[in-house]
Coordinates of C-alpha atoms in Angstrom, one line a residue:
M224 CA 80.0 93.6 -85.5
S225 CA 82.5 91.1 -84.3
P226 CA 85.5 92.6 -82.5
T227 CA 87.8 90.9 -85.0
Q228 CA 85.9 92.0 -88.1
P229 CA 87.7 94.7 -90.1
P230 CA 86.1 98.1 -89.3
A231 CA 84.3 99.8 -92.1
L232 CA 85.2 103.1 -93.7
D233 CA 82.6 105.7 -93.0
I234 CA 83.0 108.5 -95.6
S235 CA 80.2 111.0 -96.3
P236 CA 80.0 112.6 -98.8
P237 CA 81.8 109.9 -100.7
L238 CA 84.4 112.2 -102.2
V239 CA 88.1 112.5 -101.2
N240 CA 91.4 113.5 -102.5
S241 CA 93.9 110.8 -103.4
A242 CA 97.5 110.7 -102.0
N243 CA 99.2 113.2 -104.2
P244 CA 101.6 116.2 -104.2
W245 CA 98.8 118.6 -103.4
A246 CA 98.2 116.9 -100.0
T247 CA 101.8 117.3 -98.8
T248 CA 101.8 120.2 -96.3
L249 CA 99.8 121.2 -93.2
D250 CA 98.2 124.0 -95.3
D251 CA 97.2 121.5 -98.0
L252 CA 95.5 119.3 -95.5
R253 CA 93.9 122.2 -93.7
L254 CA 92.2 123.3 -97.0
L255 CA 91.1 119.7 -97.8
H256 CA 89.7 119.2 -94.2
A257 CA 87.8 122.6 -94.3
S258 CA 86.0 121.8 -97.5
P259 CA 82.4 120.7 -96.8
S260 CA 82.5 118.8 -100.1
T261 CA 85.2 116.3 -99.0
G262 CA 84.1 113.3 -96.9
A263 CA 87.7 112.5 -95.8
V264 CA 91.2 113.7 -96.3
T265 CA 94.0 111.5 -97.6
T266 CA 97.6 112.4 -96.8
R267 CA 100.5 112.1 -99.3
T268 CA 102.2 108.8 -98.9
S269 CA 104.8 108.9 -96.1
L270 CA 107.5 106.6 -94.6
I271 CA 108.5 106.4 -91.0
Q272 CA 111.9 107.8 -91.8
G273 CA 110.8 110.2 -94.6
F274 CA 111.7 110.2 -98.3
A275 CA 114.8 111.9 -99.7
H276 CA 113.0 114.3 -102.0
D277 CA 115.3 115.8 -104.7
P278 CA 113.5 118.7 -106.5
A279 CA 115.9 118.3 -109.4
K280 CA 114.6 114.8 -110.0
H281 CA 111.2 114.5 -108.4
Q282 CA 108.8 116.8 -110.4
Y283 CA 105.4 116.9 -112.1
I284 CA 103.8 118.6 -115.0
F285 CA 100.3 119.0 -116.5
H286 CA 99.9 118.5 -120.2
S287 CA 97.6 117.9 -123.2
P288 CA 97.2 114.2 -124.1
E289 CA 96.7 115.2 -127.7
T290 CA 99.4 117.7 -128.4
H291 CA 101.9 117.0 -125.6
A292 CA 102.0 120.8 -124.9
S293 CA 102.9 121.0 -121.2
S294 CA 103.0 123.4 -118.3
P295 CA 106.1 124.5 -116.5
R296 CA 107.3 121.8 -114.0
D297 CA 105.7 121.9 -110.5
Q298 CA 103.1 124.4 -111.5
P299 CA 101.4 125.8 -108.4
I300 CA 98.0 124.3 -107.5
G301 CA 95.0 125.7 -109.2
T302 CA 97.1 127.8 -111.7
A303 CA 95.1 128.7 -114.8
L304 CA 96.1 126.3 -117.6
P305 CA 94.6 125.6 -121.1
N306 CA 91.5 123.5 -120.9
T307 CA 93.3 120.9 -123.0
H308 CA 95.8 120.2 -120.1
T309 CA 93.8 117.4 -118.6
A310 CA 96.7 115.0 -117.8
S311 CA 99.6 114.9 -115.4
L312 CA 103.0 113.2 -115.4
N313 CA 105.2 112.9 -112.4
S314 CA 108.5 111.4 -111.4
L315 CA 107.8 112.0 -107.7
G316 CA 108.5 109.4 -105.0
Y317 CA 106.9 109.8 -101.6
S318 CA 106.5 112.7 -99.2
P319 CA 109.6 114.3 -97.6
H320 CA 107.6 114.5 -94.3
T321 CA 107.6 111.5 -91.9
L322 CA 104.5 109.6 -90.8
E323 CA 104.8 111.2 -87.3
T324 CA 104.9 114.6 -88.9
Y325 CA 101.6 113.8 -90.7
L326 CA 100.1 112.6 -87.4
G327 CA 101.1 115.9 -85.9
F328 CA 99.6 117.8 -88.8
I329 CA 96.3 115.9 -88.3
Q330 CA 96.2 116.5 -84.6
T331 CA 96.8 120.2 -85.2
I332 CA 94.0 120.4 -87.6
V333 CA 91.6 118.6 -85.3
K334 CA 92.5 120.9 -82.4
E335 CA 92.0 124.0 -84.6
T336 CA 88.5 122.8 -85.8
K337 CA 86.0 124.5 -83.5
T338 CA 83.1 122.2 -84.6
N339 CA 84.4 118.7 -84.8
T340 CA 81.2 116.8 -84.2
N341 CA 81.5 115.2 -87.7
K342 CA 85.0 113.9 -87.0
K343 CA 86.0 113.9 -90.7
P344 CA 88.3 110.9 -91.2
F345 CA 91.8 111.1 -92.4
I346 CA 93.2 108.3 -94.6
V347 CA 96.9 108.2 -93.7
S348 CA 98.8 106.8 -96.7
V349 CA 102.0 105.0 -95.8
T350 CA 104.6 102.7 -97.4
G351 CA 107.9 101.0 -96.5
T352 CA 108.9 97.4 -95.8
P353 CA 106.3 95.1 -94.3
E354 CA 107.9 95.6 -90.9
E355 CA 107.8 99.4 -91.3
V356 CA 104.2 99.4 -92.4
S357 CA 103.3 97.3 -89.3
Q358 CA 105.0 99.9 -87.2
S359 CA 103.0 102.5 -89.0
Y360 CA 99.8 100.8 -88.1
L361 CA 100.8 100.8 -84.4
L362 CA 101.7 104.5 -84.6
I363 CA 98.4 105.4 -86.2
A364 CA 96.3 103.2 -83.8
T365 CA 98.2 104.7 -80.8
A366 CA 97.4 108.2 -82.1
V367 CA 93.7 107.3 -82.2
A368 CA 93.8 105.8 -78.7
G369 CA 95.3 109.1 -77.4
S370 CA 92.7 111.4 -78.9
P371 CA 89.0 110.6 -79.1
N372 CA 88.6 113.3 -81.8
L373 CA 90.8 111.4 -84.3
K374 CA 89.2 109.2 -86.9
L375 CA 92.0 107.5 -88.9
A376 CA 92.4 104.8 -91.5
M377 CA 95.7 103.5 -93.1
E378 CA 96.3 103.1 -96.8
I379 CA 99.3 101.0 -97.7
N380 CA 100.7 102.3 -101.0
L381 CA 102.0 99.3 -102.8
S382 CA 101.9 100.8 -106.3
C383 CA 104.3 103.8 -106.8
P384 CA 106.0 103.3 -110.2
N385 CA 108.7 105.9 -109.6
I386 CA 111.1 104.1 -107.2
P387 CA 114.2 102.8 -108.9
H388 CA 114.9 99.1 -108.4
K389 CA 111.8 98.7 -106.3
P390 CA 108.9 97.4 -108.5
P391 CA 105.4 98.0 -107.1
P392 CA 104.7 95.2 -104.6
A393 CA 101.0 95.0 -105.6
Y394 CA 102.0 93.1 -108.8
S395 CA 103.3 90.2 -106.7
R396 CA 101.2 87.7 -104.7
E397 CA 104.1 87.0 -102.4
A398 CA 104.9 90.7 -101.8
V399 CA 101.2 91.6 -101.1
L400 CA 100.9 88.6 -98.7
A401 CA 104.0 89.7 -96.8
Y402 CA 102.4 93.0 -96.0
L403 CA 99.1 91.6 -95.1
S404 CA 100.6 88.9 -92.9
A405 CA 102.8 91.5 -91.1
V406 CA 99.8 93.8 -90.4
Q407 CA 97.6 90.8 -89.3
L408 CA 100.2 89.7 -86.8
T409 CA 100.4 93.3 -85.5
I410 CA 96.6 93.5 -85.1
A411 CA 96.6 90.1 -83.3
Q412 CA 99.2 91.3 -80.9
A413 CA 97.5 94.7 -80.4
E414 CA 94.2 93.0 -79.4
T415 CA 95.8 92.0 -76.1
N416 CA 95.8 95.8 -75.3
P417 CA 92.1 96.8 -74.9
S418 CA 93.0 100.5 -75.1
L419 CA 94.4 100.2 -78.6
P420 CA 91.6 100.4 -81.2
R421 CA 91.5 98.5 -84.4
I422 CA 91.7 100.8 -87.4
P423 CA 90.6 100.3 -91.0
F424 CA 93.4 99.7 -93.4
G425 CA 93.6 99.0 -97.1
L426 CA 95.8 98.7 -100.2
K427 CA 96.5 101.2 -102.9
T428 CA 96.9 99.2 -106.1
P429 CA 98.6 100.0 -109.4
P430 CA 96.8 99.9 -112.8
Y431 CA 96.4 96.2 -113.7
T432 CA 96.3 95.5 -117.4
Y433 CA 95.7 91.8 -117.7
S434 CA 93.8 89.2 -115.7
T435 CA 96.8 87.4 -114.1
Q436 CA 97.6 90.6 -112.2
F437 CA 94.2 90.7 -110.6
D438 CA 94.5 87.0 -109.9
E439 CA 97.8 87.5 -108.0
L440 CA 96.2 90.2 -105.8
F441 CA 93.2 88.1 -105.0
A442 CA 95.3 85.0 -104.3
A443 CA 97.1 87.0 -101.6
L444 CA 93.8 88.4 -100.2
E445 CA 92.4 84.8 -100.1
Q446 CA 95.4 83.5 -98.2
A447 CA 95.1 86.3 -95.7
A448 CA 91.5 85.5 -95.2
E449 CA 92.3 81.9 -94.6
A450 CA 94.8 83.0 -91.9
D451 CA 92.1 85.1 -90.2
P452 CA 90.2 83.3 -87.3
N453 CA 86.9 84.3 -88.8
K454 CA 88.0 83.6 -92.4
L455 CA 87.6 87.3 -93.3
C456 CA 89.9 89.3 -95.5
P457 CA 91.7 91.7 -93.1
I458 CA 91.5 94.8 -95.3
S459 CA 88.6 97.3 -95.3
F460 CA 89.2 98.9 -98.7
L461 CA 91.2 98.9 -102.0
T462 CA 92.2 102.2 -103.6
A463 CA 92.4 101.8 -107.4
T464 CA 94.4 103.1 -109.1
N465 CA 97.8 104.7 -108.8
T466 CA 99.5 106.3 -111.8
L467 CA 100.6 104.3 -114.8
G468 CA 104.4 104.1 -114.9
S469 CA 106.9 104.2 -117.8
C470 CA 105.2 107.1 -119.5
L471 CA 106.9 110.0 -121.3
V472 CA 105.9 113.4 -122.6
F473 CA 107.8 115.7 -124.8
S474 CA 107.6 119.5 -124.2
S475 CA 107.9 122.0 -127.0
P476 CA 109.3 125.5 -126.9
S477 CA 106.3 126.6 -129.0
S478 CA 103.3 127.9 -127.0
D479 CA 101.1 127.2 -130.0
E480 CA 99.5 123.8 -129.4
S481 CA 98.5 123.6 -133.0
T482 CA 102.1 123.7 -134.2
S483 CA 104.0 120.4 -134.6
P484 CA 107.5 120.9 -133.3
S485 CA 110.5 119.8 -135.4
D486 CA 112.6 116.9 -134.2
D487 CA 115.4 119.2 -133.1
S488 CA 113.0 121.3 -130.9
L489 CA 111.8 118.3 -128.8
S490 CA 112.8 118.1 -125.2
L491 CA 111.7 115.9 -122.3
A492 CA 109.0 117.4 -120.1
L493 CA 110.5 115.7 -117.0
P494 CA 114.2 115.6 -116.0
G495 CA 116.5 112.6 -116.5
M496 CA 115.1 110.0 -118.8
G497 CA 111.8 111.8 -118.8
I498 CA 109.9 108.8 -117.5
G499 CA 107.1 109.2 -115.0
G500 CA 103.7 108.0 -113.8
M501 CA 100.8 109.2 -115.9
A502 CA 97.4 110.3 -114.5
G503 CA 94.4 112.4 -115.4
A504 CA 92.1 112.0 -118.4
P505 CA 94.2 109.3 -120.2
L506 CA 94.2 107.1 -117.2
H507 CA 90.4 107.3 -116.6
P508 CA 89.3 104.3 -118.9
L509 CA 91.9 102.0 -117.3
A510 CA 91.0 103.1 -113.8
L511 CA 87.3 102.5 -114.5
G512 CA 88.1 99.0 -115.8
N513 CA 90.2 98.3 -112.7
V514 CA 87.4 99.4 -110.3
A515 CA 84.8 97.4 -112.2
T516 CA 87.0 94.3 -112.1
L517 CA 87.9 94.6 -108.5
T518 CA 84.3 95.2 -107.5
R519 CA 83.2 92.1 -109.4
M520 CA 85.9 89.9 -107.9
L521 CA 85.2 91.1 -104.4
R522 CA 81.5 90.2 -104.8
E523 CA 82.3 86.8 -106.3
R524 CA 84.1 85.9 -103.0
G525 CA 81.0 86.4 -100.9
D526 CA 81.2 87.0 -97.1
A527 CA 85.0 86.7 -96.9
M528 CA 85.4 89.9 -98.8
G529 CA 81.9 91.4 -98.8
H530 CA 83.0 94.2 -96.4
V531 CA 85.8 95.4 -98.6
C532 CA 85.0 98.6 -100.5
V533 CA 86.7 100.2 -103.5
I534 CA 87.9 103.8 -103.6
G535 CA 87.9 104.7 -107.3
V536 CA 90.8 107.0 -108.4
G537 CA 92.0 107.9 -111.8
G538 CA 91.1 110.7 -114.1
V539 CA 88.1 112.0 -112.3
L540 CA 88.0 115.7 -113.4
D541 CA 84.3 116.5 -112.9
A542 CA 80.9 115.2 -111.9
A543 CA 80.6 113.1 -115.0
G544 CA 83.8 111.3 -114.0
Y545 CA 82.5 110.9 -110.5
R546 CA 79.3 109.3 -111.8
R547 CA 81.2 106.9 -114.0
M548 CA 83.3 105.8 -111.0
R549 CA 80.2 105.2 -108.9
A550 CA 78.5 103.3 -111.8
V551 CA 81.3 100.7 -111.9
G552 CA 81.3 100.1 -108.2
A553 CA 83.3 102.7 -106.3
K554 CA 81.9 103.3 -102.9
V555 CA 84.1 106.4 -102.6
V556 CA 85.6 108.5 -105.4
G557 CA 89.1 110.1 -105.2
V558 CA 90.4 113.1 -107.1
G559 CA 94.1 113.7 -107.8
T560 CA 95.2 115.5 -111.0
A561 CA 92.0 117.7 -111.0
L562 CA 92.9 118.9 -107.6
G563 CA 96.3 120.2 -108.9
L564 CA 94.6 121.6 -112.0
K565 CA 91.6 123.4 -110.4
G566 CA 92.5 123.7 -106.7
I567 CA 90.3 122.9 -103.7
K568 CA 87.2 124.3 -105.6
V569 CA 87.1 121.1 -107.7
F570 CA 85.3 119.3 -104.9
E571 CA 82.6 122.0 -104.5
D572 CA 82.2 122.0 -108.3
I573 CA 81.6 118.3 -108.4
E574 CA 79.1 118.5 -105.5
S575 CA 77.3 121.3 -107.2
E576 CA 77.1 119.5 -110.5
L577 CA 75.7 116.5 -108.7
E578 CA 72.9 118.6 -107.2
G579 CA 73.1 116.7 -103.9
R580 CA 72.7 113.3 -105.6
W581 CA 75.5 111.5 -103.8

């Protein structure tokens, strides 16, 4: 491999958690890392300065897509819920923990791990301005340089729908290119320091619903490849997809899901305007379509993007969902809502259902 070629993701088994509220704390990450059924661990998306989490505004629920019957807000992970509750809705932003806090969590976990011959990777999810993301890249690469037992990649979250007055950058060619160009410049400068390794990085995309949105993304990727000395796209992976924004669920005081509530009994399941990002089972067909389209478009561009893999995320609740994601081109499959619904055991369940057929 050329020293300037983007490094590949090496994740085995090809099953991970997505960046989500159940990957926030040190204990969350410990459990994910300890599971033999996860090939890597993804942190919740962080900023260099942290995010001002407000529990009165930033919440999540699980609900039934058919009846809208919902769980209490911020239901603890793995709490028993009706089998019909296969969807989630959240008004969350990013993690209250800083990037450096997450790097500290990861170093703690690696030190605690008695047998670390496998060096399970961590995908560190970050966001911020292009300049802040470039600084994040340096912080992550420096952490790897300082510890031979760390295996890290960086995911740039350009797709959160819950930040007021800040539309997801991944819908704009100019915005995506600004991030790619900033990281490319940082990588070029870092190459003058032989002790600083090049780490894999990728983009987390929002759900695209029409062809022009895909075209905007690929126009930015192509421009970034043109700027590369070897004419290679600088990213190693795309994570598709994030939640679908502008969704709303009503909750009902009735615990009977077969009962249709009257108009005056309706209330919003989330605070404020009730608007949030939707995930889980209803997102699955759209996520499959996004993964299939991204995979096809990457292949069509030949060598310039042949190294880029897709991490398929969105509504994978079981082994059947995993198989569907792999069938449409996902090299790695991510789990979000199902982790909150079922707890860490969801990964073991998927592996068992697959009977070793990764």
